[in-house]
Coordinates of C-alpha atoms and ligand atoms in Angstrom, one line a residue:
Chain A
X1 CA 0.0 0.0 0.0
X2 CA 1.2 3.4 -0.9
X3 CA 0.9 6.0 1.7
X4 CA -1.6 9.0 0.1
X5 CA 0.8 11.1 -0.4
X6 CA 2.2 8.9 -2.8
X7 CA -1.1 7.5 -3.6
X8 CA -2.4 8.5 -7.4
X9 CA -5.3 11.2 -7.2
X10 CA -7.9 10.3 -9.1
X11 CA -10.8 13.2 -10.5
X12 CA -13.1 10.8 -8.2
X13 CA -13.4 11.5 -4.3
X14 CA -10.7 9.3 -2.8
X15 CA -12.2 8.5 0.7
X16 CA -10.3 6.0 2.0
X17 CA -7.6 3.8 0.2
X18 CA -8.8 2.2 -3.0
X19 CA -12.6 3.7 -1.7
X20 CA -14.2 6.4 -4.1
X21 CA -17.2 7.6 -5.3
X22 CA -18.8 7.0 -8.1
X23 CA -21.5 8.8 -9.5
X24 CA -23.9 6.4 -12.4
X25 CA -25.7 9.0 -13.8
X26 CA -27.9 11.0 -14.5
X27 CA -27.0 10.8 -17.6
X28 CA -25.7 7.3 -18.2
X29 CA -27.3 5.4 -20.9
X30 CA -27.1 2.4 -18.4
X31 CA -29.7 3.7 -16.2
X32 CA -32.5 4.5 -18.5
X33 CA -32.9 7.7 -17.9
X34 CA -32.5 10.4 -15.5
X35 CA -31.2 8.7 -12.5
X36 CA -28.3 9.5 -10.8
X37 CA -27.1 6.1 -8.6
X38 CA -24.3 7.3 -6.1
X39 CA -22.1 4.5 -5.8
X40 CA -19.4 3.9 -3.1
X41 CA -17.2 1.5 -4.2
X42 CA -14.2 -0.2 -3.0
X43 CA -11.9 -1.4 -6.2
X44 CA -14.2 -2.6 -8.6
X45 CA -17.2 -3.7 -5.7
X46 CA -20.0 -1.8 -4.6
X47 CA -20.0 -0.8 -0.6
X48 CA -23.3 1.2 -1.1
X49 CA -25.5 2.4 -3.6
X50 CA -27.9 5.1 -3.4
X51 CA -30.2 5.8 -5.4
X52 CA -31.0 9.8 -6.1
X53 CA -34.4 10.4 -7.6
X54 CA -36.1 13.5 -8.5
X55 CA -34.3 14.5 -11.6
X56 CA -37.6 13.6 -13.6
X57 CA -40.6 15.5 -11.3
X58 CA -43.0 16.3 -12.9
X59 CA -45.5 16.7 -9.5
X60 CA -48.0 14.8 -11.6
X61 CA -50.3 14.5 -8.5
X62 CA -50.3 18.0 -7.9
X63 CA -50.8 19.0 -11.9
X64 CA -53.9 16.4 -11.6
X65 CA -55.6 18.2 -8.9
X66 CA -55.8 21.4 -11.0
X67 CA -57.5 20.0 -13.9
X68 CA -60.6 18.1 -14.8
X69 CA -60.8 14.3 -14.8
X70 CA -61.0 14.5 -18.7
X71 CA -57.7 16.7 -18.9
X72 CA -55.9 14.2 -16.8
X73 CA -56.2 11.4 -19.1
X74 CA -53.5 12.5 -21.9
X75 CA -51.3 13.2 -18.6
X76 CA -51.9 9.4 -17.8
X77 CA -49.5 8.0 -20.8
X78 CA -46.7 10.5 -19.8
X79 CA -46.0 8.9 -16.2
X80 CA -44.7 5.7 -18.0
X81 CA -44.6 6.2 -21.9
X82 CA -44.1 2.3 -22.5
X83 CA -47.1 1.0 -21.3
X84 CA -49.2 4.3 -21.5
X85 CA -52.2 2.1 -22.3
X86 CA -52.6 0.4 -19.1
X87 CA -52.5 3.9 -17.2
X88 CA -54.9 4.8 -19.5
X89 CA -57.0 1.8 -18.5
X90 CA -56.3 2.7 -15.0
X91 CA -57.4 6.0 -14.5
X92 CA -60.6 5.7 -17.3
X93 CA -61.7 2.2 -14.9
X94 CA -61.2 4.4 -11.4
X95 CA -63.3 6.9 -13.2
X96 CA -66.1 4.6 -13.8
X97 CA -66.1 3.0 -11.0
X98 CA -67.0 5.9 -8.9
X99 CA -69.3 7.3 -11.0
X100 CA -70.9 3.5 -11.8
X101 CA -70.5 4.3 -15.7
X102 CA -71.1 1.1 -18.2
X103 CA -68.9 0.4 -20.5
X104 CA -70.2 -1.9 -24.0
X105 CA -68.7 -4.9 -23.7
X106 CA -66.4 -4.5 -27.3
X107 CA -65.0 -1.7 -25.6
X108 CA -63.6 -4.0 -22.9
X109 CA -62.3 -6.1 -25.4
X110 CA -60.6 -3.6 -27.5
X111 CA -59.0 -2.0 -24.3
X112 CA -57.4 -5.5 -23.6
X113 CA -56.1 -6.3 -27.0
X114 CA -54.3 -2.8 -27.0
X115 CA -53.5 -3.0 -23.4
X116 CA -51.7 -6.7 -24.2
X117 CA -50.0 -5.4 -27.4
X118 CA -48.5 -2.5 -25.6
X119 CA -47.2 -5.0 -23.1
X120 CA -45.3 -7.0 -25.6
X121 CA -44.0 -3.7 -27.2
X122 CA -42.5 -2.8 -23.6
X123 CA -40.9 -6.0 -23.1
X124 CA -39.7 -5.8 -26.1
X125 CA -38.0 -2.8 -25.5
X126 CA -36.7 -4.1 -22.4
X127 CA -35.6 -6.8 -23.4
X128 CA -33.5 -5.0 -26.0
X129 CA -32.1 -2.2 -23.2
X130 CA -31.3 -5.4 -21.0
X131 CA -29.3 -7.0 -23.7
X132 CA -27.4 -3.8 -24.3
X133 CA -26.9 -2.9 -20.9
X134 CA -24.9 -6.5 -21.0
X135 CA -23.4 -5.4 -24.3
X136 CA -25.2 -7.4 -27.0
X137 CA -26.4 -5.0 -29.9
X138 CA -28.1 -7.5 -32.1
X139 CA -31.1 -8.5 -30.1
X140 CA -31.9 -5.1 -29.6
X141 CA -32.5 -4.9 -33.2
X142 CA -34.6 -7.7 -32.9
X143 CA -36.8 -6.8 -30.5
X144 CA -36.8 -3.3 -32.7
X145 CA -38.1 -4.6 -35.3
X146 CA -40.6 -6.5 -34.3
X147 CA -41.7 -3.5 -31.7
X148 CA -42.4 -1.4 -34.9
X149 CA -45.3 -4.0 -35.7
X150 CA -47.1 -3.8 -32.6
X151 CA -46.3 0.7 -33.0
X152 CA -47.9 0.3 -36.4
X153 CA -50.9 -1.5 -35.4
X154 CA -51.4 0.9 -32.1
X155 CA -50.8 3.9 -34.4
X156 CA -53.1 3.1 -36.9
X157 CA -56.1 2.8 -33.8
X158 CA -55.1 5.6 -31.3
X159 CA -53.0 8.0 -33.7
X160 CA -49.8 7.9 -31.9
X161 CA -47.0 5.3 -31.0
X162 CA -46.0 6.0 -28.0
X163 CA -47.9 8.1 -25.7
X164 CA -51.6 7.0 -26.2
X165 CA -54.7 8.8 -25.2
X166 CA -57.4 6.3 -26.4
X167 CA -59.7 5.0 -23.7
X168 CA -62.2 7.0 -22.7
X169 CA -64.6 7.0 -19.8
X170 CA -67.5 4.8 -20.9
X171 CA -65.3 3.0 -23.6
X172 CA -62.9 3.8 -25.7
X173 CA -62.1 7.1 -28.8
X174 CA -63.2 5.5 -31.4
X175 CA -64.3 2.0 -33.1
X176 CA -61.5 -0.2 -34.9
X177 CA -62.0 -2.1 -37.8
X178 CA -61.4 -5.5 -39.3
X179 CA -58.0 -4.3 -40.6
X180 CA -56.6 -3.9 -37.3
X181 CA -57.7 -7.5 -36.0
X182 CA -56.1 -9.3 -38.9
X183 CA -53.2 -7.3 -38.5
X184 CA -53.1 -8.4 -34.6
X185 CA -53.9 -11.6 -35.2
X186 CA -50.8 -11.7 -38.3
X187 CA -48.7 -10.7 -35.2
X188 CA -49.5 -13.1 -33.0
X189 CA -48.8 -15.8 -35.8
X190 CA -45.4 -14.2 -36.7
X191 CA -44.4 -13.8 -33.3
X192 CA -45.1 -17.5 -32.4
X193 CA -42.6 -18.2 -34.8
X194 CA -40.0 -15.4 -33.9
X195 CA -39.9 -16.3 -30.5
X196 CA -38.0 -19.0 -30.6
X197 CA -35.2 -16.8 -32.3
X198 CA -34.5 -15.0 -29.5
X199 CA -34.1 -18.2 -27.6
X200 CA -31.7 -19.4 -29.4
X201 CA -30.3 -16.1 -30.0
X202 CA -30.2 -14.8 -26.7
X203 CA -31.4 -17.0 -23.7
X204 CA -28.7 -20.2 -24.8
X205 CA -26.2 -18.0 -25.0
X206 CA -23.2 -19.1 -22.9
X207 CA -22.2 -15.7 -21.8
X208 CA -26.0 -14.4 -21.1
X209 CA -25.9 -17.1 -18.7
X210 CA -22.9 -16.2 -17.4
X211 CA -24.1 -12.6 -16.9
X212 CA -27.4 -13.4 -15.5
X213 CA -27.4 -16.6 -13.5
X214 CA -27.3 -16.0 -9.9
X215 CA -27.0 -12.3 -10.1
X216 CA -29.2 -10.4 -8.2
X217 CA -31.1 -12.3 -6.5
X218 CA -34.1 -11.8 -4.6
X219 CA -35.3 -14.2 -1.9
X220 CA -38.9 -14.6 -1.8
X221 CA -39.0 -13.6 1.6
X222 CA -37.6 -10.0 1.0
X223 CA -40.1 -9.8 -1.7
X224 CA -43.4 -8.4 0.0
X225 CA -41.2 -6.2 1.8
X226 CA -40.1 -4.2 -0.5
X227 CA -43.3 -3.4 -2.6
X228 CA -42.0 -5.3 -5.4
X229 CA -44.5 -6.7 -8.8
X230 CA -44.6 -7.1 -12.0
X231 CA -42.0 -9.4 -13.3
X232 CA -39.3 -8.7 -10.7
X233 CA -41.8 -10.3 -8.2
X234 CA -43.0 -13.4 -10.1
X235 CA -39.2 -13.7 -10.9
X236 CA -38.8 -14.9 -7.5
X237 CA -41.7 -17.5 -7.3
X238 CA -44.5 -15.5 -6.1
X239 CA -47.6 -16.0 -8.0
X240 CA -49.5 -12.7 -8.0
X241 CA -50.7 -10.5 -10.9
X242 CA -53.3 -8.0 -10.6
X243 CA -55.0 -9.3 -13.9
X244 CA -55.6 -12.5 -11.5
X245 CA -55.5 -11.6 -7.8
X246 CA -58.1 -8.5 -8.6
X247 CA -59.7 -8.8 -11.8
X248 CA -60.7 -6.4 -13.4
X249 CA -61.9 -6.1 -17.2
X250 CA -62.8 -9.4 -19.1
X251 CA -59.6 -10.6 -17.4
X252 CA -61.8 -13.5 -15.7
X253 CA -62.9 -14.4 -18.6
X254 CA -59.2 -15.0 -20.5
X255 CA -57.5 -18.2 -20.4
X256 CA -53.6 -17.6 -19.5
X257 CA -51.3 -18.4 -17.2
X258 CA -48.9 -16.4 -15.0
X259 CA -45.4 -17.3 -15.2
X260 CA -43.5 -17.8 -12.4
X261 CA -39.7 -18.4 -12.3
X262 CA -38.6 -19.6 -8.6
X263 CA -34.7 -18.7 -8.6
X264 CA -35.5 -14.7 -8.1
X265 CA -31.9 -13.8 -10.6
X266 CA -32.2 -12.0 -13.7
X267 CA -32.6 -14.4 -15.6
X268 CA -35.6 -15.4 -13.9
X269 CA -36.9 -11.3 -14.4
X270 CA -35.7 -12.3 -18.0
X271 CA -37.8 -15.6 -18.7
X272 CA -40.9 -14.3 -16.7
X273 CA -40.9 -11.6 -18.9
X274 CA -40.3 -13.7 -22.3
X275 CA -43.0 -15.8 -21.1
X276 CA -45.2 -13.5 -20.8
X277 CA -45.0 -12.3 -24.1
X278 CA -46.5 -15.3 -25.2
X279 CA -48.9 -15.3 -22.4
X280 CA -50.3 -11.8 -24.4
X281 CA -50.3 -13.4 -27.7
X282 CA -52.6 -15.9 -26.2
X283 CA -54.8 -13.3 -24.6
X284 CA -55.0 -11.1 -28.5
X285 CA -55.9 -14.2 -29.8
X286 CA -58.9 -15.0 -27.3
X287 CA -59.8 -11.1 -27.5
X288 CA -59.9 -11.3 -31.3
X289 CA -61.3 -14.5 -31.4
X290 CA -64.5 -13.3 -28.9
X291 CA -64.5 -10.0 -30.2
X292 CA -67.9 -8.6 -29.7
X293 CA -70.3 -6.3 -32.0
X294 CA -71.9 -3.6 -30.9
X295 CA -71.1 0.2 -29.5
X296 CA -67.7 1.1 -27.8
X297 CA -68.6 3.8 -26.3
X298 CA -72.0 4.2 -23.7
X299 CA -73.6 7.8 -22.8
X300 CA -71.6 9.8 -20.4
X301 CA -71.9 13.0 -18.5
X302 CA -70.3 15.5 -20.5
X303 CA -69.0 17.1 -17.4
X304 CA -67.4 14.2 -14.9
X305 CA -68.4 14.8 -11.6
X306 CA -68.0 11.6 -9.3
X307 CA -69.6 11.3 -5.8
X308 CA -68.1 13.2 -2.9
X309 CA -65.9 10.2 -1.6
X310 CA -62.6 7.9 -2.4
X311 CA -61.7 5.0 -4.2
X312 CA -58.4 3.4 -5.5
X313 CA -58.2 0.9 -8.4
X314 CA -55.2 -1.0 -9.0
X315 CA -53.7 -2.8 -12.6
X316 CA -51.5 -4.7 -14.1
X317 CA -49.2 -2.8 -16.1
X318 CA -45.5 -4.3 -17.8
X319 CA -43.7 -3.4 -15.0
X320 CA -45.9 -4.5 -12.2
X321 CA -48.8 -3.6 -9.7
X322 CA -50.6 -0.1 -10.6
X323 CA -52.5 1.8 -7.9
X324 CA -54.0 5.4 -8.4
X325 CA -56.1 6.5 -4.9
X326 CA -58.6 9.1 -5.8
X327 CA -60.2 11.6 -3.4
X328 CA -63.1 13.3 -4.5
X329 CA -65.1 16.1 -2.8
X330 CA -68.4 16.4 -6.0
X331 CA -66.6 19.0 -8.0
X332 CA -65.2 18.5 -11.4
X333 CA -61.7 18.7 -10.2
X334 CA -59.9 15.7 -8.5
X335 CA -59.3 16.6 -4.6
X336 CA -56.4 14.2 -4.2
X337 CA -54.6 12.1 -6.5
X338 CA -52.3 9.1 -5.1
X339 CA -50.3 6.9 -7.7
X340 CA -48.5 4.0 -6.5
X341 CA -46.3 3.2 -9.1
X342 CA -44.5 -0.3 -9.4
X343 CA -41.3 1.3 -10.9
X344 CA -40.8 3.2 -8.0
X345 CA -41.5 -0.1 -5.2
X346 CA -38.9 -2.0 -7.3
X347 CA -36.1 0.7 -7.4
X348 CA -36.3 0.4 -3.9
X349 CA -34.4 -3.2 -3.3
X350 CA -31.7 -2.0 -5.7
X351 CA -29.5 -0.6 -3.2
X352 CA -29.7 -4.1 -1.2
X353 CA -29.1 -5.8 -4.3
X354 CA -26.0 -4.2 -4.9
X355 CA -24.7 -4.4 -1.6
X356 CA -21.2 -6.8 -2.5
X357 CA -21.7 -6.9 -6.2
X358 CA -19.5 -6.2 -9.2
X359 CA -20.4 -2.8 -11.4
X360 CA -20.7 -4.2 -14.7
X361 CA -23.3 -6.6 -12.5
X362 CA -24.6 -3.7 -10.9
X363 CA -25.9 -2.5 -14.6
X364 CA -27.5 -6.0 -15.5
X365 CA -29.8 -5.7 -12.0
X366 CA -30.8 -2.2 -12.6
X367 CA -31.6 -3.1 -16.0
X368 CA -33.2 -6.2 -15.5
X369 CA -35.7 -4.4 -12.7
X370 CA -37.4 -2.5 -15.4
X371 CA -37.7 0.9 -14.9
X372 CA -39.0 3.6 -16.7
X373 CA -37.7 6.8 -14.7
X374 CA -40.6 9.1 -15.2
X375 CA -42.4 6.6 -13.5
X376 CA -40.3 6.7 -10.5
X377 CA -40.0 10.4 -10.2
X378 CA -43.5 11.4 -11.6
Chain B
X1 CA -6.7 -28.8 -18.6
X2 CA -9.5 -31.1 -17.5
X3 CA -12.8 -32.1 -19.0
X4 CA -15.0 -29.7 -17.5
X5 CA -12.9 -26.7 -18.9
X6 CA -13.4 -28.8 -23.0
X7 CA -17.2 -29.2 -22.1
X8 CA -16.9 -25.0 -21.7
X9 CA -15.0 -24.5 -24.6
X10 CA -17.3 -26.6 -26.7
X11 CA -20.8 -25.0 -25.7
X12 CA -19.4 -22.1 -26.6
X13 CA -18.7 -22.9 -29.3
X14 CA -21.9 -24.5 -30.2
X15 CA -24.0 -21.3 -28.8
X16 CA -21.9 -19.1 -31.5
X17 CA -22.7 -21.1 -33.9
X18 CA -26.5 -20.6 -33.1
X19 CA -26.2 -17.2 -33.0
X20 CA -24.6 -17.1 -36.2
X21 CA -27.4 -19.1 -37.8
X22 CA -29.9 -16.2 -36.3
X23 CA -27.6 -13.8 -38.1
X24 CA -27.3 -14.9 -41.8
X25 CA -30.9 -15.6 -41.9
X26 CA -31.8 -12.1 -41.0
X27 CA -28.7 -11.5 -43.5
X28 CA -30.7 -12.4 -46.4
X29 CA -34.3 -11.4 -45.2
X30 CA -35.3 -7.7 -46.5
X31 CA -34.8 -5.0 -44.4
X32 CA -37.6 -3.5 -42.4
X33 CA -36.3 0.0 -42.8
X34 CA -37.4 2.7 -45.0
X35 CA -35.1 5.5 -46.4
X36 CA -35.7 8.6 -45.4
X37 CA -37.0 10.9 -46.9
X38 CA -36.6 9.2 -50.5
X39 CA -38.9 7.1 -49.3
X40 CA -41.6 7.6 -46.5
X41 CA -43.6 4.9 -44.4
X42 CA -47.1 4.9 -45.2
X43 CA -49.2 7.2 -42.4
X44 CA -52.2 5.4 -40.6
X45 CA -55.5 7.4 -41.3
X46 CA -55.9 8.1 -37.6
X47 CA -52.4 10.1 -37.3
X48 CA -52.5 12.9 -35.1
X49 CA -50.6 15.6 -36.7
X50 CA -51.2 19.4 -35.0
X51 CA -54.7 20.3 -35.3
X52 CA -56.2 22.6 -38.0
X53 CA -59.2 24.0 -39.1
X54 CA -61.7 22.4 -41.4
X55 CA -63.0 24.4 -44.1
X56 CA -67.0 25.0 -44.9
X57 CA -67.5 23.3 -48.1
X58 CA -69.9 25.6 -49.1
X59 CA -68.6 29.0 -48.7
X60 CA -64.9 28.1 -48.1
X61 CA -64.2 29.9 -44.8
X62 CA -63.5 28.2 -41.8
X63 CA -66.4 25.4 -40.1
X64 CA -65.2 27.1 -36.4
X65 CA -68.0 29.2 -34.8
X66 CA -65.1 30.4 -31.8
X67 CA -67.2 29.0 -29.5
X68 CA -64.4 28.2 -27.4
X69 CA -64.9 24.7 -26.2
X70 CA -61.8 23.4 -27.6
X71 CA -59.6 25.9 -25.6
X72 CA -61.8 24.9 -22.6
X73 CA -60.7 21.2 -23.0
X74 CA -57.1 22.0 -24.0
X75 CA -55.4 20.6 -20.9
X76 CA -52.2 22.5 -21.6
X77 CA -53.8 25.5 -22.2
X78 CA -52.4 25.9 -25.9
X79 CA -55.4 27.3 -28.2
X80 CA -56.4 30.6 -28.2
X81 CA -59.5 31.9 -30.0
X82 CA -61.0 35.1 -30.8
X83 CA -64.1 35.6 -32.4
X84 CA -66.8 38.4 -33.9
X85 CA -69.9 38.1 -35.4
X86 CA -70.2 39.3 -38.8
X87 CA -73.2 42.0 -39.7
X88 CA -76.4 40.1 -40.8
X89 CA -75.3 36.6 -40.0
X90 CA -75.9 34.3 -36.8
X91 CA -72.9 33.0 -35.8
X92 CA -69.4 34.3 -35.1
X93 CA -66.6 33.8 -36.9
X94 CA -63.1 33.7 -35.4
X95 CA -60.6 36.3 -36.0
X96 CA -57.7 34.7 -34.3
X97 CA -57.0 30.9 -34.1
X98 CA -53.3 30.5 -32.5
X99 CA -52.2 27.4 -31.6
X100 CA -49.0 27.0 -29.6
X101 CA -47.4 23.9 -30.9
X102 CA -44.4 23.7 -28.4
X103 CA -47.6 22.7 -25.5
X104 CA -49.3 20.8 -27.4
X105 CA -49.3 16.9 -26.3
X106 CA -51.9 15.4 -29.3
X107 CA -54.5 14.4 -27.0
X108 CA -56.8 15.1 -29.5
X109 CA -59.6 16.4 -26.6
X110 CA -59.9 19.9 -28.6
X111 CA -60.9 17.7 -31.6
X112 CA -63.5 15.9 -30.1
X113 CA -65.0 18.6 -28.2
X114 CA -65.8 21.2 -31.5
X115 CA -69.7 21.1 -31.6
X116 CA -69.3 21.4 -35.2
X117 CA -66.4 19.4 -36.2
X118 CA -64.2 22.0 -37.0
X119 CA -61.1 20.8 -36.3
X120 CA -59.1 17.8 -37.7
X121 CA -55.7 16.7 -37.1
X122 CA -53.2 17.3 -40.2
X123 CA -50.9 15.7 -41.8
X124 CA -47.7 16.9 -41.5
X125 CA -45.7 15.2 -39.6
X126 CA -41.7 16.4 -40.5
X127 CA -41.7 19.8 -38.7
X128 CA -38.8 21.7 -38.0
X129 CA -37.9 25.1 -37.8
X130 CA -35.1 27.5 -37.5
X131 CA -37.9 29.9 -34.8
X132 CA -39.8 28.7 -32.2
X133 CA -42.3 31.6 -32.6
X134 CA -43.3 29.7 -35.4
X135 CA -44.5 26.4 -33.6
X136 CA -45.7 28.7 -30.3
X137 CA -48.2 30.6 -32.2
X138 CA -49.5 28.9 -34.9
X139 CA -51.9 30.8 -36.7
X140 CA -54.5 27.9 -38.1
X141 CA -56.2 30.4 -40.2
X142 CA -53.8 30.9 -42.2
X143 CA -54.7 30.1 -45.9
X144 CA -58.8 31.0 -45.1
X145 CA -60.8 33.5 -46.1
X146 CA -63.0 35.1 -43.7
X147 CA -66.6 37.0 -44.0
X148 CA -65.4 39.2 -41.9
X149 CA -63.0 40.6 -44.1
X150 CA -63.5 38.7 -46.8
X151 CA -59.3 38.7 -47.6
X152 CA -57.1 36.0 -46.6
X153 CA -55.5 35.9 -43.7
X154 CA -51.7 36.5 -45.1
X155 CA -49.2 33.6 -44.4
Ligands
LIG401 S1 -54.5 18.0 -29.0 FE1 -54.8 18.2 -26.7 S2 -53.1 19.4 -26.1 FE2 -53.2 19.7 -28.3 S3 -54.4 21.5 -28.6 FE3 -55.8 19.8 -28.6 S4 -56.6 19.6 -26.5 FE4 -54.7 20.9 -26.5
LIG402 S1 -64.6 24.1 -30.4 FE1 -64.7 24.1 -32.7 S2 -66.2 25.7 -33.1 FE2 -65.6 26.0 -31.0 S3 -63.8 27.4 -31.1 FE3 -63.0 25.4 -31.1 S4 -62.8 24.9 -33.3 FE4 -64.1 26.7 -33.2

């Protein structure tokens, strides 16, 4: 050991012999966004890791109390602009719920096929962030590619790719048309034979395995703990999904399964989320399959006024467990808006996660949690 | 160097070789991308471009009657319309229709609020612009004439 004088200065905070600082972020492409991790490391291990959120506030909650329960929709699909249609779904079935609104049963179904096709498009994009966070580049075009195709079809119903505004209260915007459920159902068929490409591109991989395998893991006793759904959770052999636990929807009526992996590393985050991509493809082929006639969209109040009162409504978005908490006092704006969101539950384990690990592992857990940093900040 | 370490060395080998087969077939499928802007994907019919007025087919000006309802919905506060009513006819006619782009998230609540379905989305889709003023304050009338002055409004 040199003594400090001696020792090399570095432009990183030397706090103790071969201790420093190191700060991941914000702006580092392996954290997905805005967040800044503050890692104090020893050589190339992590002491502590701290996660530094905030860079991303929006005050969503407070934005929704000043504006009417219509206005807040299109803010809905900017909290997490990956699976903006299941906030969407969300806030529209909170909505009706306290006010008692019907919604035509084709509207249901259409709200589930685009709800399911946005899933696979956010896995997808995981999935191809994940692989590049470990440093493969070709899956990412992969999942690229056949992301467009699901973009196209949700473009050609609600107008925009990413960040949807398309449900409504009482149903959805407007009525879609035989086009769009061949082209869903052309998916579903060239998926189920794509799939098995990125198996044997990606999952048999020797050095995926390598990278993934026993890294990170999450004992199924920390799980509940720490908030944690979505695929991190049934990653670690607990079976619980929204869609099941508290249906909601035509959810009851769907035959899938939800896939549980039990050894809680990434590369159970990583299969539970590849097989639930096929898990969706089954569901768009029920909902095209039992497809409905009929309206999609049932009167309304023009102006939305629930009952004086609360109520909370929870769904299953890609990244986990959903929750917005409304307060309402019989006026037109909401009194008190609550979101839990799942992004922000599952950040929270990160830092005991990384508690002994290496860095380059340290980027394969944050990425294989699944965050979309709007989400966490809000 | 013992067994285990040639077992390694061999499914390595054979997981290369899988991922090699992945990447000639995608070598000699076509390419999913498009070349911009020689070529340009096809747009959906329901692509939300900014919003613009429709014109009455019958007289050519502008369907709007500045009612106001879609600055009323706007939840970012981005249209901004001004209207008179013309000598010997019932309903007003707008004088100013200013949209600022730069707010605008495509929510496409303005559009579905017009009484009279007056407003549509366009379009166009590849906007840039050496000014911001000209995204911040759109003027959608632009190109109509008006009965209250019977002139276009200038571009
Ligand atoms: S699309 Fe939405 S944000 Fe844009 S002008 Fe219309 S109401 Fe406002
Ligand atoms: S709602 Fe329609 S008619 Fe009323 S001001 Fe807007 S564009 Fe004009």
């Amino acid at each position: 050991m040199f003594e400090s004088e001696t020792a090399p200065t570095y432009h990183l905070e030397t706090v103790e012999d071969n201790q420093f600082v190191l700060n991941l972020g914000p702006q580092h492409p392996g954290t997905h966004g805005v967040l800044r991790v503050v890692l104090h490391m020893d050589g190339e291990y992590i002491l502590t890791a701290d996660p530094v959120l905030g860079y991303g506030h929006r005050m969503q909650e407070k934005i929704a109390e000043t504006m009417t329960y219509t206005q807040v929709l299109p803010y809905m699909a900017r909290m997490d602009y990956l699976g903006a249609l299941s906030y969407n779904q969300a806030w529209v079935c909170l909505i009706e719920k306290m006010c008692g609104l019907e919604v035509p049963r084709r509207a249901e179904y259409i709200r589930v096929l685009c709800v399911e096709l946005n899933r696979i498009a956010s896995h997808f994009l995981w999935f191809g962030a994940f692989l590049l966070d470990l440093g493969a580049f070709t899956p990412f075009l992969h999942a690229f590619a056949d992301r467009e195709k699901i973009l196209d079809l949700l473009e050609s119903v609600t107008g925009s790719r990413l960040t949807h505004c398309y449900f409504r209260f009482g149903g959805v915007g407007a009525d879609v048309d035989d086009d769009f459920f061949a082209g869903a159902q052309a998916f579903v068929d060239h998926m189920r034979q794509h799939l098995p490409t990125y198996h044997s591109l990606v999952t048999g991989n020797v050095i995926f395995q390598e990278r993934t395998k026993d890294v990170g893991v999450i004992l199924p006793f920390e799980t509940w703990g720490y908030g944690l759904s979505g695929p991190v959770l049934r990653g670690s052999g607990k079976q619980y999904d929204v869609r099941r636990s508290e249906p909601y929807s035509i959810y009851p009526e769907l035959d899938f399964k939800i896939p549980v992996e039990q050894s809680g590393d990434c590369l159970a985050r990583y299969l539970v989320r590849l097989r639930e991509i096929e898990e969706s493809l089954n569901i768009i082929e029920q909902a095209v399959a039992g497809m409905p006639d009929g309206p999609v969209r049932s009167k309304v109040p023009k102006i939305i006024k629930p009952p004086e009162g609360e109520a909370a409504m929870a769904v299953e978005t890609p990244r986990g467990e959903l929750m917005i908490y409304l307060v309402s006092d019989g006026t037109k704006v909401p009194y008190r808006v609550k979101y839990r969101v799942p992004s922000f539950a599952n950040l929270s384990i990160f830092s005991h996660l990384a508690r002994g690990q290496l860095l380059a592992d340290v980027l394969a857990i944050l990425g294989s949690l699944d965050m979309v940093i709007p989400e966490v900040d809000r | 160097m013992n067994w285990s370490y040639a077992q390694n060395i061999i499914t390595g080998l054979v997981s290369l070789v899988k991922g090699m087969q992945v990447t000639m077939t995608t070598m000699l499928t076509p390419s999913p991308t498009v070349e911009w802007p020689s070529e340009t994907a096809p747009l959906p019919p329901r692509f939300r471009g900014h919003i613009m007025l429709v014109a009455d087919e019958s007289t050519g000006f502008a369907r709007c009657i500045a009612c106001g309802a879609c600055s009323r919905a706007c939840p970012s506060n981005c249209i901004q319309v001004i209207g008179e009513k013309p000598e010997g006819v019932k309903k007003k006619s707008p004088t100013l229709f200013q949209l600022d782009f730069t707010k605008c998230s495509l929510c496409g609540l303005c559009v579905e609020s017009c009484p009279v379905a007056a407003l549509a989305y366009s379009r166009d889709y590849a906007l840039a612009g050496p000014d911001r003023q000209v995204y911040s304050s759109m003027d959608l009338l632009t190109g109509f004439a008006s009965p209250l002055t019977e002139q276009c409004h200038e571009l």
